[in-house]
Amino acid sequence: MSGEAQAGLSDGLQIPPLPRISAQAFCETPDVARVMEAAAQDRRMSKAHFKINMGGVPAAIETFRSSTTPNLMILESLADRMTLIDQLEALANYCDAGTKVVIVGHENDISLYRDLTARGISDYILAPIDTLGFIQQIALLYHAPGSDVLGRLIAVIGAKGGVGASTLAHNIGWSISKGLGLHTILADLDLPFGTLALDFNQDPAQGISEAVFSPNRLDANMLDRLLWKCGEKLSLLAAPATIERTYDIAEGAFDTLVDLLRASAPCAVLDAPHQWSAWTRRVLTASDEVLVVATPDLASLRNVKAIIDTLVAARPNDQPPRFLLNMVGVPKRPEIAVEEFAKAIGKKPAAVIPFDANLFGSAANNGQMLAEVDAGSKIVATLDELCRELLGKTSPRRRRGALAPLLERLGLKAG
């Protein structure tokens, strides 16, 4: 992960995904073009159709003489103030109503900023720019700061079957809602074999299948009807757990649901099944945090490394997936030592959960969470600490704009 991404994540940066828009960038310098190319590959831009061109404003004028303008136009300019304004006035003759225009400039001038905004320019970003900062500025054009809840999406997946990923995902969701007091949604994505309802000893009449197989009807009101309240701050979206039908799920089947989960609660925990399909990869890539649950054996080691490497490549501007070692210390079972496992992966585990058949067995058989069986357990304390790490700094914060220092000296606020 790049240094700029590390910095953004350490600041608790939460950037909403862009809607389905068309966007074109017209760059003049290789540095800005490289940032645009990196932004186009970011998961938050996955719904946007983003095309990158060279040539700046003159190239945009020539392009749109004979074609319609996109929803969003990003124009880099090295021109002086008067030349830029003349070029923008020429471009305005070909701009369709509703097109947002963002200028990437190289001049920190408040009078230029005022001239541009007076002419309807949506934003002015001062170069040099970084990938996450650019994406956030663009996202703010479509998401007013503080207008909606921007929930944190945590996906939990097992490195192989039988590692206890679902049990830990459910306990993580419960811990976030109870221990940290955040409204949380637990969603079971394992439609044929999910255990969310069993683990909470509940029997919801509806659940996630209605949301997945009715994407055209799915909205906030429908999601609210499908959620099963399981405490003051915890809601369940359970799987049907039936094999009366097959589940051939399209790659984008969960897209609408994921967007609604982000907007419905401060935190959503996704219990992803151990499988590798187009939709599984898409959901994991879209998540803010990914936790891979493994046991200390060779198959888990291989799969953890494969999953982490794949998702790091797909999410270059995000926190790398974390992994957790579960069921460590099973009597008489040969194991890979935690230190050796970590050395092979190249990072330390986010948590190590020792084998405790009594605690986990009692919780499973009684439809309880671990903390309800033994609130003082070290395992419960470890999971509570892990939850805090997964959440990070959850309050969204807008970055200071490029013109912020200059505007502050003049007693103004950046638009």
Short mmCIF file of C-alpha atoms in Angstrom, two decimals:
data_model
loop_
_atom_site.label_atom_id
_atom_site.label_comp_id
_atom_site.label_asym_id
_atom_site.label_seq_id
_atom_site.Cartn_x
_atom_site.Cartn_y
_atom_site.Cartn_z
CA MET A 1 0.00 0.00 0.00
CA SER A 2 1.26 3.45 -0.86
CA GLY A 3 2.38 5.98 1.73
CA GLU A 4 -0.46 8.33 0.82
CA ALA A 5 -2.97 5.55 1.44
CA GLN A 6 -1.37 4.80 4.80
CA ALA A 7 -1.67 8.47 5.76
CA GLY A 8 -5.29 8.64 4.71
CA LEU A 9 -6.19 5.53 6.65
CA SER A 10 -4.42 6.72 9.77
CA ASP A 11 -6.59 9.84 9.62
CA GLY A 12 -9.70 7.67 9.73
CA LEU A 13 -10.61 8.59 6.17
CA GLN A 14 -14.05 7.33 5.14
CA ILE A 15 -14.86 8.01 1.52
CA PRO A 16 -18.27 7.15 0.06
CA PRO A 17 -18.35 5.33 -3.28
CA LEU A 18 -19.25 7.32 -6.35
CA PRO A 19 -22.62 6.68 -7.99
CA ARG A 20 -23.03 5.29 -11.51
CA ILE A 21 -21.76 8.26 -13.50
CA SER A 22 -19.76 8.85 -16.64
CA ALA A 23 -16.56 10.83 -16.14
CA GLN A 24 -13.73 12.00 -18.36
CA ALA A 25 -10.42 13.52 -17.35
CA PHE A 26 -8.26 15.68 -19.64
CA CYS A 27 -4.75 15.90 -18.23
CA GLU A 28 -1.69 17.94 -19.20
CA THR A 29 1.01 16.39 -17.01
CA PRO A 30 2.04 12.73 -16.50
CA ASP A 31 1.83 13.09 -12.70
CA VAL A 32 -1.85 14.05 -12.73
CA ALA A 33 -2.59 11.40 -15.35
CA ARG A 34 -1.02 8.76 -13.11
CA VAL A 35 -3.24 9.84 -10.20
CA MET A 36 -6.30 9.63 -12.46
CA GLU A 37 -5.33 6.13 -13.57
CA ALA A 38 -4.88 5.02 -9.96
CA ALA A 39 -8.21 6.57 -9.00
CA ALA A 40 -9.96 4.78 -11.85
CA GLN A 41 -8.84 1.45 -10.36
CA ASP A 42 -9.99 2.26 -6.82
CA ARG A 43 -12.97 0.31 -5.46
CA ARG A 44 -14.84 3.52 -4.66
CA MET A 45 -14.87 4.36 -8.37
CA SER A 46 -16.03 0.91 -9.48
CA LYS A 47 -19.48 2.10 -10.56
CA ALA A 48 -18.22 5.12 -12.46
CA HIS A 49 -17.27 4.85 -16.13
CA PHE A 50 -14.03 6.83 -16.10
CA LYS A 51 -12.01 7.68 -19.22
CA ILE A 52 -8.64 9.44 -19.10
CA ASN A 53 -7.32 11.63 -21.92
CA MET A 54 -4.38 13.95 -22.41
CA GLY A 55 -4.46 17.47 -23.83
CA GLY A 56 -6.17 19.52 -21.12
CA VAL A 57 -9.01 21.94 -21.85
CA PRO A 58 -8.24 22.33 -25.60
CA ALA A 59 -8.61 18.57 -26.07
CA ALA A 60 -11.90 18.65 -24.18
CA ILE A 61 -13.22 21.40 -26.47
CA GLU A 62 -12.37 19.36 -29.56
CA THR A 63 -13.85 16.17 -28.09
CA PHE A 64 -17.20 17.66 -27.17
CA ARG A 65 -17.77 19.64 -30.32
CA SER A 66 -19.41 16.52 -31.72
CA SER A 67 -20.31 14.42 -28.68
CA THR A 68 -22.27 14.78 -25.46
CA THR A 69 -20.45 15.70 -22.28
CA PRO A 70 -20.23 13.21 -19.38
CA ASN A 71 -21.74 13.66 -15.92
CA LEU A 72 -18.33 14.74 -14.63
CA MET A 73 -15.44 16.44 -16.41
CA ILE A 74 -12.00 16.84 -14.79
CA LEU A 75 -9.72 19.31 -16.52
CA GLU A 76 -6.07 19.91 -15.72
CA SER A 77 -4.71 23.28 -16.82
CA LEU A 78 -1.26 24.83 -16.87
CA ALA A 79 -2.57 27.98 -18.59
CA ASP A 80 -2.57 31.43 -17.03
CA ARG A 81 -5.75 32.79 -15.51
CA MET A 82 -7.13 34.69 -18.53
CA THR A 83 -6.32 31.88 -20.98
CA LEU A 84 -8.02 29.31 -18.74
CA ILE A 85 -11.16 31.44 -18.41
CA ASP A 86 -11.28 31.97 -22.18
CA GLN A 87 -10.93 28.23 -22.72
CA LEU A 88 -13.68 27.44 -20.23
CA GLU A 89 -16.04 29.92 -21.88
CA ALA A 90 -15.39 28.20 -25.22
CA LEU A 91 -16.02 24.80 -23.63
CA ALA A 92 -19.27 26.04 -22.08
CA ASN A 93 -20.77 26.25 -25.57
CA TYR A 94 -20.63 22.46 -25.80
CA CYS A 95 -21.40 21.46 -22.18
CA ASP A 96 -24.69 19.72 -21.49
CA ALA A 97 -26.84 20.86 -18.59
CA GLY A 98 -25.98 19.07 -15.37
CA THR A 99 -22.34 18.33 -16.22
CA LYS A 100 -20.07 18.96 -13.24
CA VAL A 101 -16.66 20.43 -14.04
CA VAL A 102 -13.62 20.16 -11.76
CA ILE A 103 -10.39 22.01 -12.49
CA VAL A 104 -7.01 20.65 -11.43
CA GLY A 105 -4.80 23.74 -11.41
CA HIS A 106 -1.28 24.73 -10.50
CA GLU A 107 -1.97 28.25 -9.20
CA ASN A 108 -2.99 28.95 -5.58
CA ASP A 109 -4.96 32.13 -6.24
CA ILE A 110 -8.15 33.08 -4.39
CA SER A 111 -9.29 35.43 -7.15
CA LEU A 112 -8.98 32.60 -9.68
CA TYR A 113 -10.98 30.36 -7.35
CA ARG A 114 -13.73 32.97 -7.12
CA ASP A 115 -13.79 33.51 -10.89
CA LEU A 116 -14.11 29.79 -11.51
CA THR A 117 -16.88 29.16 -8.98
CA ALA A 118 -18.76 32.22 -10.26
CA ARG A 119 -18.75 30.55 -13.68
CA GLY A 120 -20.27 27.36 -12.29
CA ILE A 121 -17.11 25.29 -11.81
CA SER A 122 -17.88 22.65 -9.17
CA ASP A 123 -14.44 22.54 -7.54
CA TYR A 124 -10.84 23.64 -7.93
CA ILE A 125 -8.14 21.19 -6.80
CA LEU A 126 -4.58 22.42 -6.48
CA ALA A 127 -1.84 20.15 -7.85
CA PRO A 128 0.03 18.11 -6.81
CA ILE A 129 -2.79 15.72 -5.90
CA ASP A 130 -2.89 12.28 -4.30
CA THR A 131 -5.23 9.43 -5.13
CA LEU A 132 -7.36 9.29 -1.97
CA GLY A 133 -7.53 13.07 -1.63
CA PHE A 134 -8.72 13.37 -5.22
CA ILE A 135 -11.35 10.63 -4.83
CA GLN A 136 -12.67 12.24 -1.66
CA GLN A 137 -12.99 15.66 -3.31
CA ILE A 138 -14.92 14.09 -6.21
CA ALA A 139 -17.09 12.03 -3.85
CA LEU A 140 -18.06 15.18 -1.96
CA LEU A 141 -19.65 16.50 -5.15
CA TYR A 142 -22.23 13.73 -4.86
CA HIS A 143 -22.33 13.21 -1.10
CA ALA A 144 -22.75 16.32 1.03
CA PRO A 145 -20.63 16.04 4.22
CA GLY A 146 -22.74 14.65 7.04
CA SER A 147 -25.85 14.19 4.88
CA ASP A 148 -25.95 10.41 5.29
CA VAL A 149 -24.56 7.78 7.60
CA LEU A 150 -21.37 6.42 6.09
CA GLY A 151 -21.15 3.04 7.72
CA ARG A 152 -18.06 0.89 7.98
CA LEU A 153 -18.25 -2.43 6.16
CA ILE A 154 -16.34 -5.34 7.74
CA ALA A 155 -16.19 -8.62 5.82
CA VAL A 156 -15.15 -11.85 7.56
CA ILE A 157 -14.22 -14.92 5.53
CA GLY A 158 -12.63 -18.25 6.36
CA ALA A 159 -9.36 -19.29 4.77
CA LYS A 160 -10.92 -22.75 4.47
CA GLY A 161 -14.00 -24.52 5.75
CA GLY A 162 -14.40 -25.29 9.44
CA VAL A 163 -12.11 -22.56 10.82
CA GLY A 164 -14.88 -20.84 12.82
CA ALA A 165 -15.19 -17.73 10.64
CA SER A 166 -18.97 -17.48 11.03
CA THR A 167 -18.83 -17.87 14.80
CA LEU A 168 -16.23 -15.12 15.07
CA ALA A 169 -18.06 -12.84 12.61
CA HIS A 170 -21.22 -13.10 14.71
CA ASN A 171 -19.35 -12.42 17.94
CA ILE A 172 -17.58 -9.45 16.36
CA GLY A 173 -20.92 -7.94 15.31
CA TRP A 174 -22.37 -8.58 18.76
CA SER A 175 -19.32 -7.08 20.48
CA ILE A 176 -19.44 -3.92 18.35
CA SER A 177 -23.12 -3.38 19.15
CA LYS A 178 -22.88 -4.23 22.87
CA GLY A 179 -19.38 -3.29 23.92
CA LEU A 180 -18.87 -0.27 21.70
CA GLY A 181 -22.50 0.83 21.53
CA LEU A 182 -22.67 1.18 17.75
CA HIS A 183 -25.77 0.29 15.78
CA THR A 184 -24.66 -2.78 13.83
CA ILE A 185 -26.10 -4.97 11.10
CA LEU A 186 -24.95 -8.59 10.85
CA ALA A 187 -25.53 -10.03 7.38
CA ASP A 188 -25.15 -13.74 6.57
CA LEU A 189 -24.04 -14.13 2.95
CA ASP A 190 -23.99 -17.94 3.05
CA LEU A 191 -27.48 -18.41 1.64
CA PRO A 192 -27.69 -22.24 1.63
CA PHE A 193 -25.79 -23.02 4.85
CA GLY A 194 -25.67 -19.85 6.95
CA THR A 195 -25.76 -20.18 10.75
CA LEU A 196 -26.56 -16.61 11.82
CA ALA A 197 -30.11 -17.43 12.96
CA LEU A 198 -28.92 -20.56 14.78
CA ASP A 199 -26.12 -18.77 16.62
CA PHE A 200 -28.56 -16.16 17.94
CA ASN A 201 -31.37 -18.66 18.54
CA GLN A 202 -33.70 -16.67 16.30
CA ASP A 203 -36.13 -17.60 13.53
CA PRO A 204 -36.60 -14.61 11.21
CA ALA A 205 -39.43 -14.94 8.71
CA GLN A 206 -37.48 -13.05 6.04
CA GLY A 207 -33.87 -12.30 5.36
CA ILE A 208 -31.12 -11.71 2.89
CA SER A 209 -32.47 -13.80 0.02
CA GLU A 210 -35.40 -11.39 -0.43
CA ALA A 211 -32.89 -8.55 -0.73
CA VAL A 212 -30.55 -10.35 -3.15
CA PHE A 213 -33.23 -11.72 -5.48
CA SER A 214 -35.33 -8.53 -5.59
CA PRO A 215 -32.71 -5.85 -6.33
CA ASN A 216 -35.18 -3.67 -8.26
CA ARG A 217 -37.48 -3.44 -5.24
CA LEU A 218 -34.77 -3.14 -2.62
CA ASP A 219 -34.64 0.22 -0.86
CA ALA A 220 -34.15 1.50 2.67
CA ASN A 221 -37.75 0.76 3.65
CA MET A 222 -37.61 -2.80 2.36
CA LEU A 223 -34.26 -3.41 4.08
CA ASP A 224 -35.72 -2.16 7.34
CA ARG A 225 -38.58 -4.68 7.02
CA LEU A 226 -36.13 -7.53 6.36
CA LEU A 227 -33.91 -6.77 9.36
CA TRP A 228 -34.57 -8.78 12.51
CA LYS A 229 -33.99 -6.80 15.69
CA CYS A 230 -31.79 -8.69 18.11
CA GLY A 231 -31.18 -6.14 20.81
CA GLU A 232 -31.24 -2.38 21.08
CA LYS A 233 -28.35 -1.84 18.64
CA LEU A 234 -28.04 -5.10 16.72
CA SER A 235 -30.02 -6.20 13.66
CA LEU A 236 -29.71 -9.49 11.78
CA LEU A 237 -30.05 -10.16 8.08
CA ALA A 238 -30.20 -13.93 8.16
CA ALA A 239 -29.73 -16.46 5.37
CA PRO A 240 -32.56 -18.82 4.41
CA ALA A 241 -30.25 -21.80 5.11
CA THR A 242 -32.17 -24.05 2.75
CA ILE A 243 -31.10 -26.07 -0.28
CA GLU A 244 -34.55 -26.34 -1.84
CA ARG A 245 -33.19 -24.12 -4.60
CA THR A 246 -29.78 -23.45 -6.07
CA TYR A 247 -28.01 -20.13 -5.59
CA ASP A 248 -26.39 -19.07 -8.83
CA ILE A 249 -25.66 -15.49 -7.84
CA ALA A 250 -24.63 -12.83 -10.34
CA GLU A 251 -21.47 -10.80 -9.73
CA GLY A 252 -23.31 -7.58 -8.88
CA ALA A 253 -26.18 -9.17 -6.96
CA PHE A 254 -25.09 -7.69 -3.63
CA ASP A 255 -24.22 -4.19 -4.90
CA THR A 256 -27.50 -2.51 -3.93
CA LEU A 257 -27.56 -4.25 -0.57
CA VAL A 258 -23.98 -3.21 0.23
CA ASP A 259 -24.79 0.43 -0.57
CA LEU A 260 -27.89 0.33 1.64
CA LEU A 261 -26.02 -1.29 4.51
CA ARG A 262 -23.48 1.54 4.43
CA ALA A 263 -26.26 4.10 4.59
CA SER A 264 -28.32 2.29 7.24
CA ALA A 265 -25.95 1.78 10.18
CA PRO A 266 -22.55 2.93 11.45
CA CYS A 267 -21.25 -0.63 11.07
CA ALA A 268 -22.19 -3.71 9.05
CA VAL A 269 -20.45 -7.07 9.48
CA LEU A 270 -20.64 -9.44 6.52
CA ASP A 271 -20.30 -13.17 7.20
CA ALA A 272 -18.94 -14.31 3.83
CA PRO A 273 -18.94 -18.01 2.93
CA HIS A 274 -15.71 -19.85 2.18
CA GLN A 275 -15.86 -19.82 -1.60
CA TRP A 276 -14.26 -17.86 -4.43
CA SER A 277 -16.71 -16.52 -6.98
CA ALA A 278 -17.19 -13.26 -8.84
CA TRP A 279 -19.65 -11.95 -6.28
CA THR A 280 -17.53 -13.02 -3.29
CA ARG A 281 -14.50 -11.20 -4.63
CA ARG A 282 -16.63 -8.14 -5.45
CA VAL A 283 -18.06 -7.95 -1.92
CA LEU A 284 -14.64 -8.37 -0.29
CA THR A 285 -13.11 -5.75 -2.56
CA ALA A 286 -15.89 -3.29 -1.69
CA SER A 287 -15.44 -3.71 2.08
CA ASP A 288 -13.54 -1.25 4.28
CA GLU A 289 -11.98 -4.04 6.33
CA VAL A 290 -11.45 -7.71 5.48
CA LEU A 291 -10.67 -10.26 8.18
CA VAL A 292 -9.50 -13.71 7.08
CA VAL A 293 -9.96 -16.42 9.73
CA ALA A 294 -7.49 -19.31 9.66
CA THR A 295 -6.26 -22.22 11.72
CA PRO A 296 -2.51 -22.90 12.17
CA ASP A 297 -2.10 -25.42 9.34
CA LEU A 298 -0.57 -25.51 5.88
CA ALA A 299 -3.81 -25.20 3.88
CA SER A 300 -4.82 -22.11 5.84
CA LEU A 301 -1.37 -20.62 5.39
CA ARG A 302 -1.52 -21.04 1.63
CA ASN A 303 -5.06 -19.66 1.37
CA VAL A 304 -4.50 -16.69 3.68
CA LYS A 305 -1.53 -15.58 1.60
CA ALA A 306 -3.49 -16.02 -1.64
CA ILE A 307 -6.49 -14.04 -0.40
CA ILE A 308 -4.38 -11.22 1.05
CA ASP A 309 -2.21 -10.91 -2.06
CA THR A 310 -5.26 -10.85 -4.34
CA LEU A 311 -7.14 -8.25 -2.31
CA VAL A 312 -4.10 -6.01 -1.82
CA ALA A 313 -3.80 -5.84 -5.60
CA ALA A 314 -7.54 -5.12 -5.95
CA ARG A 315 -7.61 -2.53 -3.12
CA PRO A 316 -4.29 -0.65 -3.40
CA ASN A 317 -5.50 2.40 -1.44
CA ASP A 318 -7.00 0.47 1.49
CA GLN A 319 -5.89 -1.20 4.67
CA PRO A 320 -4.54 -4.66 3.70
CA PRO A 321 -6.72 -7.58 4.86
CA ARG A 322 -6.05 -8.75 8.38
CA PHE A 323 -5.90 -12.39 9.41
CA LEU A 324 -6.81 -14.11 12.65
CA LEU A 325 -5.55 -17.45 13.92
CA ASN A 326 -8.34 -19.46 15.54
CA MET A 327 -8.35 -22.73 17.50
CA VAL A 328 -4.68 -22.48 18.40
CA GLY A 329 -3.42 -25.17 20.75
CA VAL A 330 -5.68 -28.15 19.98
CA PRO A 331 -4.34 -31.01 22.14
CA LYS A 332 -2.17 -33.53 20.27
CA ARG A 333 -2.64 -31.72 16.94
CA PRO A 334 0.54 -30.72 15.10
CA GLU A 335 0.44 -27.00 14.32
CA ILE A 336 2.45 -24.32 12.58
CA ALA A 337 3.77 -22.00 15.27
CA VAL A 338 2.20 -18.54 15.33
CA GLU A 339 5.57 -16.89 14.73
CA GLU A 340 6.29 -19.11 11.72
CA PHE A 341 2.81 -18.54 10.31
CA ALA A 342 3.24 -14.78 10.63
CA LYS A 343 6.71 -14.89 9.06
CA ALA A 344 5.37 -16.75 6.04
CA ILE A 345 2.49 -14.29 5.57
CA GLY A 346 4.71 -11.27 6.15
CA LYS A 347 2.61 -9.73 8.92
CA LYS A 348 1.43 -10.51 12.43
CA PRO A 349 -2.07 -11.89 13.04
CA ALA A 350 -4.68 -9.36 14.17
CA ALA A 351 -5.57 -11.77 16.98
CA VAL A 352 -4.81 -15.27 18.21
CA ILE A 353 -7.76 -17.22 19.63
CA PRO A 354 -6.84 -20.30 21.68
CA PHE A 355 -8.78 -23.55 21.42
CA ASP A 356 -11.57 -23.65 24.03
CA ALA A 357 -14.06 -26.41 23.30
CA ASN A 358 -16.14 -25.71 26.40
CA LEU A 359 -16.64 -21.99 25.75
CA PHE A 360 -17.37 -22.27 22.03
CA GLY A 361 -19.42 -25.47 22.40
CA SER A 362 -21.61 -24.03 25.13
CA ALA A 363 -22.24 -20.85 23.14
CA ALA A 364 -23.12 -22.77 19.96
CA ASN A 365 -25.45 -25.25 21.65
CA ASN A 366 -27.30 -22.56 23.60
CA GLY A 367 -27.61 -20.00 20.81
CA GLN A 368 -25.48 -17.51 22.74
CA MET A 369 -22.49 -15.29 22.13
CA LEU A 370 -19.18 -15.99 23.87
CA ALA A 371 -19.55 -13.00 26.19
CA GLU A 372 -22.96 -14.26 27.31
CA VAL A 373 -21.37 -17.54 28.36
CA ASP A 374 -18.27 -16.06 30.01
CA ALA A 375 -17.92 -12.28 29.91
CA GLY A 376 -14.58 -12.44 31.74
CA SER A 377 -12.91 -14.76 29.25
CA LYS A 378 -9.60 -13.65 27.73
CA ILE A 379 -11.00 -14.66 24.35
CA VAL A 380 -13.85 -12.17 24.76
CA ALA A 381 -11.34 -9.45 25.71
CA THR A 382 -9.25 -10.28 22.64
CA LEU A 383 -12.28 -9.99 20.36
CA ASP A 384 -13.27 -6.67 21.96
CA GLU A 385 -9.81 -5.28 21.22
CA LEU A 386 -9.98 -6.62 17.67
CA CYS A 387 -13.31 -4.84 17.15
CA ARG A 388 -11.75 -1.53 18.14
CA GLU A 389 -8.94 -2.10 15.64
CA LEU A 390 -11.38 -3.00 12.86
CA LEU A 391 -13.42 0.13 13.44
CA GLY A 392 -10.47 2.51 13.62
CA LYS A 393 -11.58 6.15 13.74
CA THR A 394 -15.12 5.85 12.52
CA SER A 395 -16.13 9.51 12.30
CA PRO A 396 -15.79 10.78 8.72
CA ARG A 397 -13.62 13.84 8.37
CA ARG A 398 -13.26 16.05 5.36
CA ARG A 399 -9.72 16.77 4.31
CA ARG A 400 -8.54 20.34 4.10
CA GLY A 401 -8.87 21.55 0.55
CA ALA A 402 -5.95 22.79 -1.48
CA LEU A 403 -7.03 26.43 -1.00
CA ALA A 404 -7.92 26.06 2.69
CA PRO A 405 -4.90 28.00 4.11
CA LEU A 406 -5.47 30.91 1.74
CA LEU A 407 -9.23 30.97 2.33
CA GLU A 408 -8.78 30.86 6.10
CA ARG A 409 -6.54 33.91 6.00
CA LEU A 410 -9.34 35.73 4.17
CA GLY A 411 -11.98 34.50 6.61
CA LEU A 412 -13.68 32.33 3.99
CA LYS A 413 -14.59 28.68 3.73
CA ALA A 414 -13.73 26.50 0.77
CA GLY A 415 -16.75 25.44 -1.24
#
